XYZ file of C-alpha atoms in Angstrom:
752
model
C 10.404 40.086 9.913
C 7.239 42.136 10.531
C 7.304 43.739 7.072
C 7.784 40.485 5.219
C 4.915 38.948 7.220
C 2.667 41.823 6.273
C 3.556 41.335 2.610
C 2.666 37.674 2.723
C -0.502 38.424 4.700
C -1.821 40.589 1.877
C -1.114 37.789 -0.577
C -2.675 35.114 1.616
C -5.805 37.041 2.419
C -6.983 36.534 -1.144
C -6.116 32.876 -1.129
C -7.413 31.550 2.175
C -9.536 28.381 1.818
C -12.680 30.368 2.493
C -11.990 33.164 0.014
C -10.921 30.493 -2.503
C -14.396 28.997 -2.307
C -15.950 32.428 -2.869
C -13.535 33.062 -5.739
C -14.860 30.145 -7.707
C -17.858 32.189 -8.783
C -15.576 34.788 -10.342
C -12.791 32.414 -11.381
C -13.899 28.859 -12.150
C -10.233 27.811 -12.419
C -9.847 27.921 -8.624
C -10.072 24.389 -7.291
C -12.276 23.938 -4.218
C -12.731 21.089 -1.746
C -16.314 20.743 -2.939
C -15.125 19.884 -6.440
C -12.291 17.589 -5.324
C -14.684 15.360 -3.389
C -17.418 15.103 -6.014
C -18.203 12.999 -9.075
C -16.717 12.422 -11.554
C -13.255 11.977 -10.094
C -10.703 14.626 -10.998
C -8.231 11.801 -11.598
C -10.049 11.046 -14.830
C -10.657 7.564 -16.267
C -7.985 5.601 -14.415
C -7.805 1.843 -14.909
C -7.181 -0.117 -11.718
C -6.118 -3.688 -11.169
C -5.158 -4.111 -14.818
C -4.168 -7.632 -15.932
C -3.638 -9.474 -19.189
C -5.370 -12.722 -20.020
C -2.930 -15.671 -20.042
C -2.981 -15.748 -23.849
C -2.410 -12.002 -24.040
C -5.517 -11.332 -26.146
C -7.687 -9.517 -23.592
C -7.018 -6.910 -20.941
C -9.246 -6.701 -17.870
C -9.396 -3.733 -15.510
C -11.544 -2.006 -12.905
C -13.095 1.390 -13.565
C -15.036 3.712 -11.266
C -18.583 4.560 -12.281
C -19.067 8.102 -13.475
C -22.091 8.523 -11.207
C -20.313 7.128 -8.133
C -16.529 7.070 -7.827
C -16.778 4.635 -4.902
C -18.322 1.821 -6.994
C -16.172 -0.201 -9.418
C -17.225 -2.171 -12.513
C -15.147 -4.771 -14.369
C -14.144 -3.798 -17.902
C -12.238 -5.572 -20.655
C -10.577 -4.587 -23.900
C -9.226 -6.725 -26.739
C -5.503 -6.340 -27.276
C -6.141 -6.025 -31.011
C -8.978 -4.168 -32.659
C -12.100 -3.211 -30.736
C -13.243 -0.853 -28.027
C -13.278 -1.521 -24.256
C -16.528 -2.982 -22.963
C -18.136 -3.449 -19.575
C -17.886 -7.088 -18.547
C -19.551 -6.918 -15.118
C -21.889 -4.090 -14.128
C -21.892 -4.109 -10.333
C -25.112 -2.149 -9.944
C -26.964 -4.287 -12.488
C -26.032 -7.556 -10.767
C -26.426 -6.336 -7.192
C -28.599 -3.181 -7.154
C -28.828 -2.979 -3.371
C -25.509 -3.772 -1.743
C -26.012 -5.108 1.750
C -23.808 -4.952 4.801
C -20.555 -6.865 4.540
C -19.591 -9.309 7.261
C -17.109 -8.200 9.909
C -14.546 -10.647 8.475
C -14.855 -9.173 4.981
C -14.752 -5.608 6.318
C -11.552 -6.436 8.162
C -10.058 -8.148 5.117
C -10.822 -5.156 2.877
C -9.377 -2.812 5.480
C -6.157 -4.846 5.455
C -6.070 -4.696 1.631
C -6.837 -0.934 1.696
C -9.974 -1.460 -0.373
C -12.435 1.364 0.236
C -14.707 0.972 -2.800
C -17.695 -1.298 -3.326
C -18.768 -3.232 -6.392
C -16.154 -5.365 -8.158
C -13.090 -4.688 -6.023
C -11.002 -7.697 -7.132
C -11.027 -10.422 -9.770
C -8.859 -13.275 -11.081
C -8.227 -15.260 -14.273
C -7.857 -18.987 -14.569
C -4.518 -19.906 -16.153
C -6.253 -20.988 -19.368
C -7.881 -17.593 -19.769
C -11.381 -19.017 -20.127
C -12.917 -17.344 -17.078
C -12.743 -14.252 -14.921
C -13.911 -14.731 -11.359
C -15.273 -11.695 -9.538
C -16.499 -11.574 -5.941
C -19.258 -8.975 -5.673
C -20.821 -7.839 -2.398
C -20.244 -11.168 -0.667
C -21.242 -13.481 -3.534
C -19.294 -14.812 -6.519
C -19.846 -14.256 -10.243
C -18.092 -15.958 -13.135
C -17.648 -14.256 -16.502
C -17.014 -16.561 -19.430
C -14.457 -15.324 -21.913
C -16.321 -16.778 -24.874
C -19.488 -14.750 -25.341
C -19.111 -12.717 -22.136
C -21.939 -14.460 -20.255
C -21.927 -13.830 -16.514
C -23.362 -16.368 -14.102
C -23.868 -16.169 -10.383
C -22.181 -19.017 -8.521
C -23.328 -18.310 -4.966
C -26.237 -16.587 -3.287
C -25.952 -17.138 0.448
C -26.394 -15.179 3.638
C -22.710 -15.684 4.422
C -19.891 -13.910 2.578
C -17.715 -15.935 0.237
C -14.236 -14.412 0.456
C -10.853 -14.868 -1.232
C -12.424 -16.607 -4.252
C -10.164 -18.128 -6.930
C -10.455 -20.026 -10.171
C -8.252 -23.136 -10.112
C -5.278 -23.071 -12.526
C -6.958 -25.170 -15.243
C -10.365 -23.573 -14.802
C -12.245 -26.643 -13.529
C -12.995 -25.396 -10.015
C -13.768 -22.299 -8.021
C -12.646 -22.102 -4.404
C -13.539 -19.702 -1.608
C -13.712 -19.324 2.153
C -17.134 -19.353 3.770
C -17.700 -19.205 7.525
C -13.983 -19.857 8.176
C -13.842 -23.034 6.056
C -12.507 -23.695 2.555
C -15.041 -24.765 -0.063
C -14.408 -26.006 -3.621
C -17.074 -25.725 -6.325
C -16.837 -28.065 -9.333
C -17.750 -25.926 -12.336
C -18.617 -28.955 -14.428
C -21.255 -30.260 -12.045
C -21.866 -27.104 -9.990
C -21.288 -29.222 -6.869
C -19.751 -27.835 -3.656
C -17.284 -29.808 -1.526
C -16.197 -28.627 1.909
C -12.433 -29.091 2.199
C -12.587 -28.248 5.928
C -15.536 -28.296 8.302
C -14.228 -27.330 11.747
C -13.572 -23.640 11.143
C -15.362 -21.716 13.869
C -14.641 -19.534 16.854
C -10.889 -19.030 17.068
C -10.057 -21.585 14.365
C -9.934 -20.371 10.761
C -8.908 -22.249 7.622
C -7.423 -20.897 4.380
C -7.399 -17.249 5.449
C -4.335 -15.114 6.049
C -4.170 -14.065 9.663
C -4.319 -10.400 10.724
C -0.528 -10.012 10.828
C -0.023 -11.538 7.371
C -2.663 -9.284 5.827
C -1.692 -6.072 7.575
C 2.098 -6.294 7.669
C 3.386 -9.123 5.457
C 1.605 -8.263 2.191
C 0.039 -11.722 2.109
C -3.706 -11.588 1.498
C -4.466 -15.277 0.986
C -4.258 -18.427 3.089
C -4.423 -21.141 0.413
C -2.639 -22.070 -2.807
C -3.662 -24.421 -5.677
C -1.047 -26.726 -7.226
C -0.635 -26.200 -10.993
C -2.249 -29.594 -11.799
C -5.245 -28.852 -9.501
C -4.652 -32.049 -7.525
C -3.575 -30.385 -4.282
C -4.307 -27.289 -2.250
C -1.907 -25.966 0.370
C -3.868 -24.218 3.121
C -3.137 -22.677 6.458
C -4.883 -23.291 9.764
C -4.938 -20.384 12.202
C -5.553 -20.700 15.937
C -6.043 -17.313 17.598
C -6.582 -18.647 21.117
C -3.051 -17.571 22.078
C -3.596 -13.932 21.048
C -4.523 -11.334 23.647
C -8.033 -9.940 23.624
C -7.931 -6.167 23.278
C -11.472 -4.872 23.924
C -12.140 -2.240 21.269
C -15.015 0.197 21.541
C -16.449 0.412 18.029
C -18.256 3.773 18.032
C -20.586 4.669 15.178
C -23.116 7.417 14.624
C -25.812 5.071 15.888
C -24.180 3.914 19.097
C -21.291 1.835 20.318
C -20.403 -1.815 20.692
C -17.477 -3.613 22.257
C -15.403 -5.732 19.857
C -13.340 -8.432 21.551
C -10.491 -8.064 19.067
C -7.635 -10.547 19.020
C -4.751 -8.137 18.540
C -1.102 -9.324 18.848
C 0.751 -6.426 20.405
C 4.527 -6.103 20.337
C 6.184 -8.641 22.623
C 2.971 -10.614 23.091
C 1.906 -13.985 21.578
C 0.958 -14.340 17.925
C -1.631 -16.670 16.459
C -0.432 -20.230 15.867
C -0.279 -20.856 12.113
C 0.073 -24.329 10.622
C 0.288 -25.388 6.981
C -1.399 -28.439 5.446
C -1.691 -29.973 1.991
C -5.117 -31.258 0.935
C -5.138 -33.983 -1.726
C -8.303 -33.416 -3.735
C -8.289 -36.942 -5.177
C -7.867 -38.895 -1.922
C -9.419 -36.309 0.392
C -6.459 -36.675 2.763
C -4.882 -33.735 4.560
C -1.152 -33.779 5.370
C 0.560 -31.440 7.826
C 3.678 -29.629 6.596
C 6.729 -29.745 8.865
C 7.491 -26.081 9.593
C 10.026 -26.945 12.307
C 9.945 -27.479 16.039
C 9.418 -23.807 16.948
C 5.767 -22.779 16.488
C 6.557 -19.085 17.112
C 7.392 -18.281 13.485
C 5.796 -16.485 10.559
C 4.446 -18.272 7.492
C 5.736 -15.667 5.059
C 5.202 -17.033 1.529
C 4.003 -20.260 -0.148
C 4.691 -21.193 -3.788
C 4.390 -24.325 -5.927
C 7.033 -25.511 -8.348
C 5.962 -25.438 -11.985
C 5.477 -29.227 -12.034
C 3.565 -29.284 -8.713
C 6.004 -31.763 -7.146
C 7.528 -29.319 -4.669
C 5.998 -26.807 -2.298
C 8.300 -23.911 -1.434
C 7.670 -22.227 1.916
C 9.349 -19.102 3.294
C 9.594 -19.347 7.080
C 10.509 -16.197 8.972
C 11.820 -16.199 12.540
C 9.936 -14.229 15.187
C 12.741 -11.651 15.391
C 12.733 -11.441 11.552
C 16.519 -11.719 11.366
C 16.301 -15.120 9.638
C 14.299 -16.148 6.580
C 14.469 -19.827 5.576
C 13.333 -21.283 2.273
C 11.889 -24.769 2.803
C 11.497 -27.399 0.102
C 8.450 -29.500 1.008
C 7.316 -32.887 -0.297
C 3.542 -32.314 -0.640
C 2.792 -36.040 -0.344
C 4.430 -36.433 3.085
C 4.805 -32.894 4.432
C 8.521 -33.485 5.000
C 10.626 -30.338 4.610
C 14.252 -29.285 4.407
C 15.930 -25.878 4.460
C 17.582 -25.163 1.119
C 18.377 -21.440 1.533
C 18.681 -19.025 4.445
C 18.743 -15.232 4.503
C 20.051 -13.463 7.634
C 20.473 -9.867 8.817
C 21.611 -8.067 11.962
C 18.481 -5.900 11.642
C 15.716 -7.601 9.641
C 15.296 -9.614 6.437
C 12.650 -7.955 4.241
C 9.862 -9.978 2.672
C 9.284 -9.566 -1.066
C 7.223 -11.091 -3.863
C 10.320 -11.770 -5.974
C 10.206 -15.565 -5.694
C 9.504 -17.073 -9.134
C 9.622 -20.784 -10.063
C 10.627 -21.737 -13.613
C 9.588 -24.622 -15.856
C 13.055 -26.216 -15.807
C 12.972 -26.510 -12.002
C 15.117 -23.466 -11.262
C 13.822 -20.422 -9.430
C 14.532 -16.702 -9.009
C 14.761 -15.058 -5.600
C 16.029 -11.699 -4.381
C 18.515 -10.872 -1.647
C 19.991 -7.764 0.030
C 23.260 -9.496 0.921
C 25.323 -6.895 -0.980
C 23.475 -4.039 0.724
C 21.165 -3.662 -2.292
C 18.180 -5.778 -3.316
C 19.091 -7.893 -6.346
C 17.821 -10.938 -8.217
C 19.583 -14.313 -8.265
C 19.016 -17.588 -10.104
C 19.037 -20.894 -8.178
C 18.590 -24.560 -8.987
C 15.732 -26.527 -7.411
C 17.907 -27.462 -4.392
C 18.859 -23.874 -3.578
C 22.253 -23.851 -5.218
C 23.103 -20.452 -6.656
C 23.662 -20.425 -10.409
C 24.354 -16.723 -10.938
C 23.407 -13.143 -10.135
C 20.832 -11.717 -12.513
C 21.317 -8.095 -11.416
C 24.107 -6.292 -9.577
C 25.112 -2.731 -8.694
C 24.625 0.082 -6.207
C 20.894 0.378 -6.820
C 17.923 -1.767 -5.708
C 15.503 -3.888 -7.702
C 12.003 -2.866 -6.634
C 9.722 -5.443 -8.280
C 10.211 -8.605 -10.341
C 7.647 -8.055 -13.092
C 7.961 -11.173 -15.229
C 10.092 -13.726 -17.043
C 10.124 -14.897 -20.642
C 11.432 -18.426 -20.170
C 11.792 -18.999 -23.908
C 14.116 -16.048 -24.486
C 15.609 -15.964 -20.986
C 14.599 -12.349 -20.414
C 13.897 -11.102 -16.881
C 11.890 -7.904 -16.373
C 11.978 -5.715 -13.266
C 11.336 -2.141 -12.123
C 13.981 0.034 -10.498
C 14.974 3.654 -9.917
C 18.214 3.422 -11.835
C 19.662 5.210 -14.838
C 23.180 4.693 -16.183
C 24.021 2.806 -13.009
C 23.126 5.688 -10.688
C 20.282 5.647 -8.217
C 17.572 8.151 -9.091
C 14.803 7.457 -6.569
C 12.325 10.053 -7.858
C 11.871 8.192 -11.173
C 11.084 4.545 -11.918
C 11.417 2.462 -15.090
C 11.141 -1.151 -16.187
C 14.355 -2.868 -17.232
C 15.338 -6.104 -18.947
C 18.066 -8.480 -17.737
C 18.949 -12.112 -18.561
C 18.635 -15.527 -16.957
C 21.659 -16.756 -18.895
C 24.341 -14.294 -17.828
C 24.837 -11.236 -15.651
C 24.465 -8.213 -17.934
C 23.946 -4.487 -17.610
C 20.152 -4.045 -17.561
C 18.526 -2.400 -20.556
C 15.687 0.081 -20.057
C 12.412 -1.084 -21.598
C 10.408 2.028 -20.729
C 11.518 5.658 -21.206
C 12.785 7.770 -18.330
C 11.400 11.020 -17.031
C 8.521 9.812 -14.855
C 7.165 6.904 -12.865
C 6.420 3.507 -14.464
C 4.674 0.464 -13.059
C 4.090 -2.728 -15.014
C 1.985 -5.890 -14.954
C 3.297 -8.631 -17.230
C 1.562 -11.687 -18.659
C 2.665 -15.186 -17.617
C 4.758 -15.781 -20.718
C 6.687 -12.507 -20.469
C 5.748 -11.412 -23.971
C 3.610 -8.364 -23.161
C 2.864 -6.023 -20.294
C 0.456 -3.365 -19.169
C 2.436 -0.226 -18.465
C 1.163 2.401 -16.037
C 2.810 5.787 -16.383
C 2.639 9.233 -14.862
C 4.802 12.331 -14.647
C 4.374 15.903 -13.456
C 2.320 16.797 -16.532
C 0.637 13.452 -17.202
C -2.173 11.994 -15.094
C -2.022 8.229 -14.531
C -2.444 6.409 -17.835
C -2.199 2.776 -18.878
C -1.472 1.024 -22.147
C -0.564 -2.372 -23.545
C 3.006 -2.923 -24.776
C 5.035 -5.742 -26.245
C 7.914 -6.956 -24.098
C 10.378 -4.805 -26.049
C 8.425 -1.670 -25.140
C 6.518 -1.331 -28.420
C 3.167 0.403 -27.901
C 0.141 -1.750 -28.840
C -2.935 0.137 -27.651
C -4.287 2.404 -24.969
C -6.270 0.958 -22.114
C -6.925 4.362 -20.552
C -4.935 7.169 -22.136
C -6.489 9.636 -19.656
C -5.628 12.449 -22.025
C -5.304 15.844 -20.391
C -7.512 17.693 -22.872
C -10.501 20.006 -22.533
C -12.775 17.056 -21.699
C -10.697 15.924 -18.727
C -12.302 16.720 -15.323
C -9.130 18.400 -14.031
C -8.601 20.521 -17.152
C -10.370 23.697 -15.915
C -7.973 23.828 -12.950
C -4.680 22.910 -14.631
C -3.619 26.494 -15.297
C -3.344 27.094 -11.542
C -1.322 24.006 -10.669
C 1.770 24.971 -8.713
C 5.292 24.509 -10.034
C 7.129 21.461 -8.613
C 10.855 21.450 -7.958
C 13.134 18.745 -6.565
C 16.332 18.855 -4.566
C 18.577 16.958 -2.190
C 20.002 17.317 1.305
C 22.847 15.368 2.906
C 22.348 13.576 6.218
C 24.825 11.223 7.906
C 26.388 10.287 4.587
C 23.035 9.705 2.852
C 21.385 11.771 0.133
C 17.789 12.730 0.939
C 15.406 13.836 -1.811
C 12.724 16.494 -1.445
C 10.043 18.152 -3.536
C 8.414 21.553 -3.241
C 5.222 22.881 -4.829
C 4.596 26.609 -4.882
C 1.215 28.427 -5.021
C -0.208 29.854 -8.260
C 1.220 33.266 -9.032
C 4.255 32.535 -6.864
C 6.418 35.624 -6.270
C 9.842 34.823 -4.748
C 10.048 38.355 -3.345
C 7.138 37.594 -1.015
C 6.857 35.327 2.017
C 4.702 32.196 2.150
C 3.699 29.776 4.897
C 4.684 26.134 4.406
C 2.911 22.808 4.920
C 5.353 19.935 5.382
C 3.684 16.724 4.261
C 5.255 13.742 5.959
C 4.997 9.988 6.220
C 8.510 9.204 7.375
C 8.208 5.489 8.079
C 9.362 2.427 6.137
C 7.658 2.690 2.765
C 8.236 3.197 -0.921
C 8.825 6.914 -0.444
C 6.596 9.798 -1.460
C 8.927 12.058 -3.456
C 8.300 11.116 -7.084
C 8.320 12.758 -10.461
C 4.639 11.984 -10.914
C 1.249 13.647 -11.209
C 0.411 15.587 -8.066
C -2.920 14.836 -6.420
C -5.799 17.294 -6.297
C -5.546 17.694 -2.521
C -2.050 19.131 -2.980
C -3.611 21.775 -5.175
C -6.090 22.612 -2.416
C -3.111 23.548 -0.255
C -1.381 25.630 -2.908
C -4.680 27.357 -3.788
C -4.878 28.381 -0.132
C -1.492 30.063 -0.475
C 0.788 27.433 1.046
C 4.073 26.063 -0.202
C 3.849 22.265 0.038
C 7.084 20.486 0.938
C 7.982 16.824 1.352
C 11.244 15.123 2.305
C 11.914 11.387 2.224
C 13.958 10.914 5.384
C 16.218 7.973 6.227
C 14.195 4.799 6.621
C 11.743 5.844 3.926
C 11.946 4.757 0.308
C 13.192 1.782 -1.703
C 16.862 2.509 -1.152
C 19.865 0.604 0.202
C 19.619 -1.682 3.227
C 21.693 0.829 5.219
C 19.346 3.699 4.307
C 16.301 1.721 5.483
C 17.969 0.323 8.597
C 18.969 3.753 9.932
C 15.826 3.724 12.087
C 16.450 0.232 13.526
C 15.654 0.288 17.283
C 15.336 4.105 17.066
C 12.035 4.949 15.376
C 11.222 8.615 15.792
C 14.877 9.679 16.114
C 16.764 9.651 12.748
C 13.548 10.570 10.945
C 13.111 13.663 13.119
C 16.789 14.577 12.726
C 16.258 14.622 8.962
C 13.064 16.671 9.225
C 14.956 19.201 11.379
C 17.485 19.391 8.558
C 14.596 20.006 6.153
C 12.987 22.785 8.176
C 16.334 24.523 8.610
C 16.714 24.427 4.847
C 13.217 25.876 4.419
C 13.999 28.704 6.842
C 17.080 29.556 4.792
C 14.881 30.379 1.799
C 13.951 34.071 1.515
C 10.393 33.331 0.345
C 9.497 31.170 3.381
C 7.705 32.717 6.363
C 9.894 30.918 8.835
C 7.539 31.284 11.807
C 4.513 29.931 9.910
C 5.351 26.316 9.137
C 2.981 23.417 9.797
C 3.235 19.656 9.260
C 0.576 17.105 8.384
C 0.609 13.294 8.238
C -1.465 10.159 8.748
C -0.640 6.854 10.487
C 3.179 6.775 10.688
C 2.930 10.323 9.397
C 0.719 11.109 12.390
C 3.393 9.645 14.680
C 5.938 11.839 12.913
C 3.969 15.083 13.174
C 3.468 14.595 16.919
C 7.216 14.207 17.373
C 7.926 17.110 15.040
C 5.570 19.334 17.056
C 7.294 18.354 20.314
C 10.835 18.787 18.952
C 12.149 22.241 19.973
C 14.606 22.290 17.071
C 11.663 22.097 14.646
C 9.786 25.045 16.114
C 6.591 24.181 14.228
C 3.693 26.613 14.469
C 1.147 23.800 14.187
C 0.722 20.186 13.117
C -2.016 17.825 11.947
C -1.734 14.288 13.281
C -4.060 11.641 11.855
C -4.461 8.160 13.372
C -1.005 8.230 14.992
C 0.799 5.456 16.805
C 1.721 7.114 20.096
C 3.286 4.143 21.919
C 4.829 1.320 19.858
C 4.035 -1.229 22.571
C 0.378 -0.752 21.531
C 1.068 -1.722 17.917
C 1.307 -5.166 16.330
C 4.124 -7.695 16.520
C 5.397 -8.131 12.964
C 5.693 -4.455 12.087
C 6.905 -3.158 15.440
C 9.359 -5.916 16.323
C 10.899 -5.770 12.837
C 12.113 -2.242 13.489
C 12.105 -1.935 17.285
C 12.571 -5.457 18.720
C 10.279 -6.088 21.717
C 9.510 -3.709 24.576
C 11.574 -5.974 26.833
C 14.467 -6.129 24.367
C 14.598 -2.390 23.609
C 13.085 -0.437 26.520
C 15.145 2.693 25.751
C 13.961 2.822 22.146
C 10.306 2.374 23.112
C 10.563 5.058 25.799
C 12.191 7.540 23.414
C 9.475 6.974 20.791
C 6.576 7.463 23.247
C 5.274 10.965 22.671
C 3.363 11.158 25.968
C 6.317 12.375 28.034
C 7.125 14.995 25.402
C 3.756 16.774 25.355
C 5.071 19.590 27.575
C 7.372 20.499 24.686
C 4.626 21.304 22.163
C 5.809 24.284 20.122
C 2.461 25.016 18.501
C -1.174 24.047 18.060
C -2.190 20.424 17.444
C -5.076 19.012 15.404
C -5.603 15.346 16.291
C -7.837 13.077 14.155
C -8.760 9.414 14.549
C -11.348 6.914 13.345
C -13.440 5.624 16.249
C -13.566 2.087 14.838
C -9.866 1.833 13.923
C -8.797 -1.815 14.252
C -5.223 -1.201 13.095
C -3.945 1.773 15.101
C -6.260 1.232 18.060
C -8.131 4.322 19.301
C -6.249 4.031 22.610
C -3.283 5.608 20.821
C -5.310 8.824 20.524
C -7.069 8.747 23.888
C -3.809 8.562 25.833
C -2.651 11.768 24.084
C -6.037 13.397 24.600
C -5.840 12.542 28.301
C -2.216 13.695 28.498
C -2.983 17.074 26.956
C -6.064 17.632 29.091
C -4.226 16.686 32.282
C -1.621 19.313 31.380
C -4.336 21.895 30.581
C -2.975 22.234 27.030
C -5.593 23.340 24.466
C -5.734 21.463 21.165
C -8.100 20.733 18.287
C -9.663 17.324 17.729
C -11.803 15.618 15.078
C -13.095 12.082 15.598
C -14.796 9.923 12.958
C -17.534 7.539 14.167
C -17.593 4.259 12.262
C -14.348 4.969 10.405
C -11.372 2.638 10.637
C -7.776 3.494 9.705
C -8.847 5.958 7.057
C -11.703 8.309 6.306
C -13.858 6.911 3.485
C -16.409 8.465 1.161
C -16.650 11.852 -0.514
C -18.824 13.442 2.170
C -16.541 12.622 5.082
C -13.380 13.376 3.136
C -14.824 16.761 2.202
C -15.437 17.440 5.897
C -11.908 16.227 6.686
C -10.292 18.617 4.223
C -12.493 21.508 5.264
C -11.222 20.820 8.780
C -7.618 20.739 7.586
C -7.916 24.001 5.679
C -9.729 25.751 8.511
C -7.073 24.672 11.012
C -4.196 25.706 8.765
C -5.836 29.063 8.034
C -6.170 29.726 11.769
C -2.604 28.708 12.607
C -0.374 29.656 9.665
C -2.754 31.206 7.117
C -4.684 34.431 6.731
C -6.305 34.199 10.179
C -3.119 33.257 12.033
C -2.060 35.755 14.738
C 1.287 36.371 13.027
C -0.488 37.149 9.756
C -2.654 39.727 11.469
C 0.158 41.680 13.138
C-alpha cells in the first residue's frame, strides 16, 4: 500500500490545483479555475430558452453577452435564409439594472434563474409579438419590423408577464394583483385590487414554484374572454424567522415557510370573465388542504381542466370545470401506494380529446382520452418510461416524445426523440439519432422542432429540424474548432467510461473520468460526485462541464453513480427511497465505493465525495457511514433534518414526521456525527430561503459540541446557490484546496 501511494504522490505533486495554476505559464492547455470563471464562457455560444414562432418562420433564443456571461440578450433567427440578429439588447434598454424586489428575487430563485437581462420571454399564439420582462419592467418586440416598445416603467416590479393568446392584451402581476393592459388602447385594467399582505393573486405559491414545477398562477382562455387565476392566503403558514446575512449587515425575514407536517397556504381558483368583469370561484372540493397542481383550458375554451393533488400525494384527480359556473366533476383519478408524480404531459386537442400520462403499468406512458375522461387507447407501451411529451401534429396524428429507449431496451445514459401515433398503438420510431443526449422544443402544430444535442465530444448545440428529423438550419452550432473558447484545453480532457452495478434487482449506471496522461499502473485519488435524490439523473453520454476538468487536471478520478431513487426510470426504481431517504441511496454508494476499491488504479484510502443540496445531504451521510470509509467530503447547502424542509417535497417521499418518525430519525445526520470517518467541508448561503440556514447551524453546533474539527465556508447574501464568476471562483478554489489537503498532494497519506 505504501509503495503504490508513493507512486501516486509523485504523479499528483505535479498536478495539484496550485501547481496546475503555475503550469499554465508553461503549458497553456492546462485549465485553471481562473479561466473557467471568466468571460467569455467556456461553454461557447449556447442558445437558451429556444422557441419557434407559432408559424414556424422565426426562432427566438437567449444568448449570454460576450462581455458578461451573467447578462442575457434576446436573439432571433429566420428559419429560412438570413443570419441571427439581436432583437432585444438588455444593456441598451436598461443600462443600469436596479435592485429587484424581494418577490421577484424569490421567484427567480425558484425558477433557478441566476442571470440578469432578458431571462424569459413569450410569444402570442399569432406570432405577432414577443413579450420580454426586463429588470422589473416589460418590453414588447413587434415581429414586423422588429420595433421594441416599453410597456411599463414603474417603481414596482411587473412579474409573470404574458401576451394573451390572440395578441390583444398583455397581463402581469404587480404588487400582488393581476393587471391586464389593452395593447390597442394602451389602457390598464386591474383584474384584482385586494392583493396585499398575506393575500396574493395570480402568482404560484412557494410550494408550487419550488417543488411542483408550476411557475405561474393564472391562465388565459384561448378566446381571451376568461382568465383562470389563483388566490393564495398565507396566513395559515408558519412564520420561520430567517436571518438574511449579507456583506453589509443582517436583517430578519419573517418567511412564511410550510415545513413538513405543518399547514400549507390556502389556494383557491377563480375564473375572471373579462367581458362582464365577474369573478367565479371554482369548486375544488370540500377539503381545502389540497394542492392545485395544474390548470389547462380545452382548445375551444369551454372547459377548464384542473389537476387536484391530495395532501399525501397518493391521489391525483382530474377535474372538468364549467368556467361559467365554477362547477366541477372528477373525470379521472390516478392513485399510488407511494406518490403520484406530477408531469407536464397533459395536452388538449382540437377535437375535444386529450393526452395524459400515467405510471399505472410501472412505467410512465402516454394515453389518449375523450373529453369526459374515457380512455380511447394507449399511445406508448413497454418497459421504458416516456420522459417528456414534446408535441402533437393533430393533422397527421403524430405524437412526439423524448425517452431513453432503443430497440425496446432502457438505456438511461442516452436520450432521443421518438414519434408515435394518436390513431393506434405502434412501436415508436426514433426521430433523432442515438449516441448522445437530445432535448426538443416543438412548435404548436407539430411540424418542426428545435433540437438540442450534446455528446461526449460535442458541446451543447441547437438547430432547427422538420418533424421527420430533416435538418433545416443551425441556431447555434457551437462548433468545437480553433475559435471555440474551450479548444485550447480539449487535448487534456479526461477519458470517460460508463458501466453498471447491480443492486437489489436494479441496474445502476455509473461514469468515470480519468486525469490527463492516465496510467493504469499508478494509483489515483477519487472524487465521488453525488446528488442521489429524486431527479433526472446525472450519468449521461453528454459533454462534460469545465469544472469536471478542474478535478481531473488536479489529478483526481471523477466518479458518479445514479443510485436508486435517482433518474427517470421505473416507478419501482424511484420509489425505493419511499419513507427511507438516506438509506437505499447510501447502500448503493457503498456498493460504488467497494467497486472503486477493487480497481488497481484507485488509491483506496484517498476517496472524497462532493455534493450540493440533496447531494450535500448525501455526502454528510456518506461521511458518517463506516462502510464508506471516506477520507473527506464536501457538503453544500445540505438538508440535515427533513422536518425542517417543505411539505410537498418532503411528504411526497417521507410522509409527515408524525406518520414516519423512524424514517425521519434515521435520516437526521445529527446523531451520526460521532461516526465521521474523515474531514468535512461544509458550505451554505447565508440568505438561503429554500434549505434554511438552520440546517447548517445545527451541524456546526453538533460538531463543535463534540470538539470535532471541520472546515466551513459561508456565503453572505447568497441563497441556495453561489452566483457570479467571482464567488464561484472562490468556491472552486476552496474545493480544490480542501481536496488537495485531504486526498491530494498535501494529504498526510500522500506525504508518507
